[in-house]
Short mmCIF file of C-alpha atoms and ligand atoms in Angstrom, two decimals:
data_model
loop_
_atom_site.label_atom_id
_atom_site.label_comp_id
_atom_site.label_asym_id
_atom_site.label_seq_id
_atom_site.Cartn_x
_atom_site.Cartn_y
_atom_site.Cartn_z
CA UNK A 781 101.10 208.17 152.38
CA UNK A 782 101.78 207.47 148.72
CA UNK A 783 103.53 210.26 146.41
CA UNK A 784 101.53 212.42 144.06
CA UNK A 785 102.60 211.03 140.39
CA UNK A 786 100.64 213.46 138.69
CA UNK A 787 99.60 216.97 139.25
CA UNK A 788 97.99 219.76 137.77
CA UNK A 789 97.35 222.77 138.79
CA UNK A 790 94.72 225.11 137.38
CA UNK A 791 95.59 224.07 133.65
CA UNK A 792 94.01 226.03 130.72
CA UNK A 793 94.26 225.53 127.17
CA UNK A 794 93.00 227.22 123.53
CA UNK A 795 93.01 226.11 120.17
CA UNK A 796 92.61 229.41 118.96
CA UNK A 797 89.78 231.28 120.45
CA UNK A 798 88.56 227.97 121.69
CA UNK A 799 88.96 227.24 125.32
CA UNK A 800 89.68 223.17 125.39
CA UNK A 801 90.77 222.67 129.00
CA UNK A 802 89.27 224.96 131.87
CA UNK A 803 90.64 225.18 134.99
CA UNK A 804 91.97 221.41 135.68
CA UNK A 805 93.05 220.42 138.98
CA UNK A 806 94.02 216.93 139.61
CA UNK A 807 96.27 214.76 141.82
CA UNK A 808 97.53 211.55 141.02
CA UNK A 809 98.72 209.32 143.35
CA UNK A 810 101.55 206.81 142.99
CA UNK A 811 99.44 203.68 141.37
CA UNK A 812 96.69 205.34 141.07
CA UNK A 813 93.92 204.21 138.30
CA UNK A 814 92.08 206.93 137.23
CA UNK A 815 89.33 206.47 134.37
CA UNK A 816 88.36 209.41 132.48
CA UNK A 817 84.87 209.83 130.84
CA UNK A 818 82.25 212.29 129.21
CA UNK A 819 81.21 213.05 125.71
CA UNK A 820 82.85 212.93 122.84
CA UNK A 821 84.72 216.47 122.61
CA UNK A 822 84.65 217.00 126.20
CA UNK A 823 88.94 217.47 126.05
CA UNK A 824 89.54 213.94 127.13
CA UNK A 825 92.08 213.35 124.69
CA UNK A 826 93.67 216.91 125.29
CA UNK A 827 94.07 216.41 128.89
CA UNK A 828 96.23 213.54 128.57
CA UNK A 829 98.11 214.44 125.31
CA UNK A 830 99.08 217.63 127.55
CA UNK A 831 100.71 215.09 130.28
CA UNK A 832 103.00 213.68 128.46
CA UNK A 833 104.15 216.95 126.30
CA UNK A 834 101.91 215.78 123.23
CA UNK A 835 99.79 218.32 123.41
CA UNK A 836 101.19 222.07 125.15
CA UNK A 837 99.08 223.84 127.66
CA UNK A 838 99.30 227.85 127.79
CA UNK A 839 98.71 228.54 131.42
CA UNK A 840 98.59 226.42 135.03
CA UNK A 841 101.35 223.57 136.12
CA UNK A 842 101.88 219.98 135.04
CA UNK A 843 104.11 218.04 137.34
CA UNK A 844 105.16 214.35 136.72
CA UNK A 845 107.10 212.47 139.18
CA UNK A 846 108.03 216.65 140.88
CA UNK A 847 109.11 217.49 137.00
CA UNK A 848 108.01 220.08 135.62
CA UNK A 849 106.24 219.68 132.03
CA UNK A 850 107.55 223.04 130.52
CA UNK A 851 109.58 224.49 127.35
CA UNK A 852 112.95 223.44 128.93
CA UNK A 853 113.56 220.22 126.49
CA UNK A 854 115.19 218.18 129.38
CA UNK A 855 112.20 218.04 131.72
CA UNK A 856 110.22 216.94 128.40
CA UNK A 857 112.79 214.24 127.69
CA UNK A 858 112.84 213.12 131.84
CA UNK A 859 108.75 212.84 131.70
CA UNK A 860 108.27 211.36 128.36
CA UNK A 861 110.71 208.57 129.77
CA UNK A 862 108.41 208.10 132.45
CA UNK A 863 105.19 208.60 130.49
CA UNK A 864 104.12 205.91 127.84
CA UNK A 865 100.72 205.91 125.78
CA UNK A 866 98.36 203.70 124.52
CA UNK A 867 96.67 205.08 121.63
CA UNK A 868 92.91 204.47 120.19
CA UNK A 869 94.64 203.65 116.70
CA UNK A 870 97.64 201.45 117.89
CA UNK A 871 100.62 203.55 116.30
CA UNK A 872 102.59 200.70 115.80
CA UNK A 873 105.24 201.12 112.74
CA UNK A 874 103.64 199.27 110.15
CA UNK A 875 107.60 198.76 108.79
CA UNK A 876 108.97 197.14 111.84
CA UNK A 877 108.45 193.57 113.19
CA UNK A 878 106.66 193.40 116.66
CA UNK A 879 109.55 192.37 117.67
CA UNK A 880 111.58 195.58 116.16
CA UNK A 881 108.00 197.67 117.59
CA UNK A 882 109.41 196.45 121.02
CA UNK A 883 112.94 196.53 120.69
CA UNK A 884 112.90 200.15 119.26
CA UNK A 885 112.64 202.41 122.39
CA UNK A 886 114.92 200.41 124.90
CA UNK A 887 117.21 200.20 122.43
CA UNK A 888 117.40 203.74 121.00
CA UNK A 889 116.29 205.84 124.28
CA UNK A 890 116.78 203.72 127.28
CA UNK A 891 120.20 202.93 125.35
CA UNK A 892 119.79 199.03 126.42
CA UNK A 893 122.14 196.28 124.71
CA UNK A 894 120.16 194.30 121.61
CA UNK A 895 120.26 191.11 124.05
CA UNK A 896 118.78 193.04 127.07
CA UNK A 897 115.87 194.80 124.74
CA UNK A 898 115.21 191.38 123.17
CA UNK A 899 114.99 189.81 126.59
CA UNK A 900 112.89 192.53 127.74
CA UNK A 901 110.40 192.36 124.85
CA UNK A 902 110.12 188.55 124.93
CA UNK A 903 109.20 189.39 128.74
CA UNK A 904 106.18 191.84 128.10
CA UNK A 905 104.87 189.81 124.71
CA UNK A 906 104.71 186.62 126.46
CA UNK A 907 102.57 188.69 129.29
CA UNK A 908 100.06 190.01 126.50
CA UNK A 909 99.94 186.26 125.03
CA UNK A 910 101.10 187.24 121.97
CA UNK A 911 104.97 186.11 122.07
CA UNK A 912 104.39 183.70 119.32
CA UNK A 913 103.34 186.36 116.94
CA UNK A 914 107.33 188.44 117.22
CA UNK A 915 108.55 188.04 113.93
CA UNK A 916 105.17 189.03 112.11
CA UNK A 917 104.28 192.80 111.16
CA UNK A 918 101.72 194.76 112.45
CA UNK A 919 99.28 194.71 108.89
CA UNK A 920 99.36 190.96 109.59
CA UNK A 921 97.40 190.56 112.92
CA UNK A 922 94.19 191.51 113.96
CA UNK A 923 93.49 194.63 116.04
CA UNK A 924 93.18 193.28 119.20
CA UNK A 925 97.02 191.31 118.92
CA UNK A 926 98.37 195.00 117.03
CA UNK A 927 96.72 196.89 120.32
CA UNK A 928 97.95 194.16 122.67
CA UNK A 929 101.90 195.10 120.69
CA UNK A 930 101.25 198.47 121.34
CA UNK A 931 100.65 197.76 125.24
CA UNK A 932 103.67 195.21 125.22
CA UNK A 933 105.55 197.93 123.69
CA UNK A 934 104.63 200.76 126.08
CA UNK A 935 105.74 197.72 128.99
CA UNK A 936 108.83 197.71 127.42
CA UNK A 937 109.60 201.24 128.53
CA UNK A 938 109.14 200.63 132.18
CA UNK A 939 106.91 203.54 132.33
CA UNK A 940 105.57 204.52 135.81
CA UNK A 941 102.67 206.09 134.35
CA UNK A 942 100.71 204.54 131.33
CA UNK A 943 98.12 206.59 129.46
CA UNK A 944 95.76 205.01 127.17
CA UNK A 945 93.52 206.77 124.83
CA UNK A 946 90.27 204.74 123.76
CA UNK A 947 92.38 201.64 123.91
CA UNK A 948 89.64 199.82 122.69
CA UNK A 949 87.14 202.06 120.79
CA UNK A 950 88.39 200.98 117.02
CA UNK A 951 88.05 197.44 118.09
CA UNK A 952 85.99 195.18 116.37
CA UNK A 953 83.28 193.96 119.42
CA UNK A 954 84.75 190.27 119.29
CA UNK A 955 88.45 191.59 120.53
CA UNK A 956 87.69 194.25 122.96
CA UNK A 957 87.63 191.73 125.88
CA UNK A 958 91.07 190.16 124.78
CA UNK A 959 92.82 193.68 125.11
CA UNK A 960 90.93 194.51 128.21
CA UNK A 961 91.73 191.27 130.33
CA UNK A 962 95.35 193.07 129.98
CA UNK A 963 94.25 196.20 130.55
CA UNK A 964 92.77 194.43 133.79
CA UNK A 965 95.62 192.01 134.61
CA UNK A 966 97.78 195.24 134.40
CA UNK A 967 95.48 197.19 136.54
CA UNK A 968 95.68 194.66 139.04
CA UNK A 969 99.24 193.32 139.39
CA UNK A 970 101.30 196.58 138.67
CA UNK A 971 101.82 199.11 140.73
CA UNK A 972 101.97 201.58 137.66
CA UNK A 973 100.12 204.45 137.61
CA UNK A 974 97.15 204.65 134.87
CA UNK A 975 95.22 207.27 133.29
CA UNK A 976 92.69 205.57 130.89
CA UNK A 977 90.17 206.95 128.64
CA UNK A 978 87.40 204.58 128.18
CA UNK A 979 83.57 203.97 127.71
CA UNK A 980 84.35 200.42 129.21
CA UNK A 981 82.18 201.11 132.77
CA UNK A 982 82.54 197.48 133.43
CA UNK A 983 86.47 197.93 133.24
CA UNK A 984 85.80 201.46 135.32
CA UNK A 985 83.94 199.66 138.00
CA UNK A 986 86.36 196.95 137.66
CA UNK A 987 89.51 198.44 138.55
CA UNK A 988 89.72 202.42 139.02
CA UNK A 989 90.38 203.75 141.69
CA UNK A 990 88.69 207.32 140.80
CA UNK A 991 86.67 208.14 138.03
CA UNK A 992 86.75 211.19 136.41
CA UNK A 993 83.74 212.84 134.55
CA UNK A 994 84.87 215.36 131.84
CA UNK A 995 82.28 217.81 130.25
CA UNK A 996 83.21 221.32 127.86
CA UNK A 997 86.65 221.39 128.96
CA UNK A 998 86.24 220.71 132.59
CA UNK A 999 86.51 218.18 135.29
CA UNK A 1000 82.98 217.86 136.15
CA UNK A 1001 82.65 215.08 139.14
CA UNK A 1002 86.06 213.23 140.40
CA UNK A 1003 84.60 210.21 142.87
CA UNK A 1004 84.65 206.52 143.39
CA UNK A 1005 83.32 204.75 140.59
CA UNK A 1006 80.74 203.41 143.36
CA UNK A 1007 79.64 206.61 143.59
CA UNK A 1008 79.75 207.75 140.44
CA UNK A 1009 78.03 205.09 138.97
CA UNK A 1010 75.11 205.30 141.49
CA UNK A 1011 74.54 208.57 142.51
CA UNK A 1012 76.61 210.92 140.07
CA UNK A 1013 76.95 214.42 141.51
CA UNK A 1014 75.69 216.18 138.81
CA UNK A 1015 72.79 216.16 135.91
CA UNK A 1016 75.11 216.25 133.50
CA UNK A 1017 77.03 212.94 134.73
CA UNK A 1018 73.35 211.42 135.04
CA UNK A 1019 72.62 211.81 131.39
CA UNK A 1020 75.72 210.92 130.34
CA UNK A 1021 75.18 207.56 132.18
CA UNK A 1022 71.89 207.30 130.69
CA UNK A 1023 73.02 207.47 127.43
CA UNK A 1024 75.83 204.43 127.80
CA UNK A 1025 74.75 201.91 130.09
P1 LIG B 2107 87.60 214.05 123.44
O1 LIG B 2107 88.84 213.23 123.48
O2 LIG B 2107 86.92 214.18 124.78
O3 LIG B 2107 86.63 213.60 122.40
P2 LIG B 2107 89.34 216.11 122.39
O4 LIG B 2107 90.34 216.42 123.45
O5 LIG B 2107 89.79 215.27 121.27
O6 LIG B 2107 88.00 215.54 123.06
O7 LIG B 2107 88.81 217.46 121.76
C1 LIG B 2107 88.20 218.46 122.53
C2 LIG B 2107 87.76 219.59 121.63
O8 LIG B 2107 88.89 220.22 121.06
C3 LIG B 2107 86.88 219.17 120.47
O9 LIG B 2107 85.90 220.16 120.31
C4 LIG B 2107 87.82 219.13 119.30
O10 LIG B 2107 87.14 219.42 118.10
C5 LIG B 2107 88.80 220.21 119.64
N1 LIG B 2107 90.14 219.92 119.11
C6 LIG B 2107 90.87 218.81 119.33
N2 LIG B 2107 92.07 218.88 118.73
C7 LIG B 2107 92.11 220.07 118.09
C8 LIG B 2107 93.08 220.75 117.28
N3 LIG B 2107 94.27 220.20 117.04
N4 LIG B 2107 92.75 221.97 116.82
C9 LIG B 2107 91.55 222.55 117.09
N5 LIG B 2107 90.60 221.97 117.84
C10 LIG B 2107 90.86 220.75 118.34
MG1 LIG B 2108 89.38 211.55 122.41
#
């Protein structure tokens, strides 16, 4: 039986009077690939900005890897060490070579040696095709190279769980299929764990595991993507999939 990665356990959170996560339960296995969907507003984002200490919930337990995410700043530091994130606008430092964008982190917080980080960034940037682009910045490549960087760069951490926000939703249409082939290749090869927001359903049906349908604040329907794609538990995931595929 594989570990749980992931867990939480009756999480709530506000933004003010405004209740953004309701009541979320979920498991995560070691490996896992989980794709999370629904509307726009439904708390997607907030549910996974809250696993890796981005975002703080106010009640309920978040566990990664049997830490627990809470105000005691070593547990934060243990799980955001374990926890990289792709996000919908890149976040690369525009003032750093891709090289320095992948050399960064291993460097300064896995306290590597400038050989091993190098070595290590060469490593993932060859695997996202993109090795011969090291020495250029960010503001000189397209958005599909910056948000293959940015997944290079989260590689380069050895996370065992990657989250990834709309990793291809500012995309122009002609490089959304060059940053999901790595998304895929990823999926397929690694046994890291992944928690990815998408309206891709050919990269859901592709390679999660479990699909998760968000609506309001709540986990709606958590099934295969066989099922959920066919016969969706509820009206609301029906609509939904009327209104993208
Ligand atoms: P999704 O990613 O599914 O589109 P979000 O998690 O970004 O949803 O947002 C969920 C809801 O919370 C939205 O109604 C949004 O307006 C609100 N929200 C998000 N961030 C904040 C914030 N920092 N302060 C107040 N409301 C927020
Ligand atoms: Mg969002």
């Amino acid at each position: 039986m594989s570990k749980i990665m992931i867990e939480l356990n009756d999480v709530n959170k506000w933004y003010g009077d405004f209740q953004v996560l309701k009541n979320i339960n979920l498991y995560v296995k070691e490996g896992e690939k989980i794709v999370i969907a629904g509307p726009s507003g439904s708390g997607k984002s907030t549910l996974i900005r809250c696993i890796n200490g981005l975002e703080h919930h106010q009640s309920g337990i978040i566990r990664v890897d049997n830490t627990i995410l809470d105000h005691n700043i070593k547990h934060l530091e243990a799980i955001r060490k374990k926890v990289s994130m792709v996000f919908q606008h890149f976040n690369l430092f525009p003032h750093l070579s891709v090289i320095e964008n992948l050399t960064l982190g291993p460097i300064w917080v896995l306290k590597k040696s400038k050989k091993e980080a190098y070595d290590i960034a060469m490593h993932y940037l060859e695997r996202v095709k993109i090795a011969d682009q090291a020495n250029k910045f960010p503001g000189q490549l397209s958005g599909g190279q910056q948000q293959r960087v940015a997944i290079a760069r989260s590689l380069s951490m050895s996370p065992s769980v990657m989250l990834f926000d709309e990793p291809t939703s500012a995309l122009d249409p002609e490089m959304v299929k060059e940053v999901l082939d790595v998304m895929v290749e990823l999926a397929e090869k690694d046994k890291i764990t992944m928690l990815c927001v998408t309206h891709e359903m050919g990269f859901a049906q592709r390679v999660a595991d479990t699909v998760i349908f968000m609506d309001q604040g709540a986990i709606v329907e958590q099934s295969s993507p066989k099922e959920f794609f066919h016969q969706p538990k509820t009206e609301r995931g029906r609509q939904f999939l009327a209104q993208i595929l």
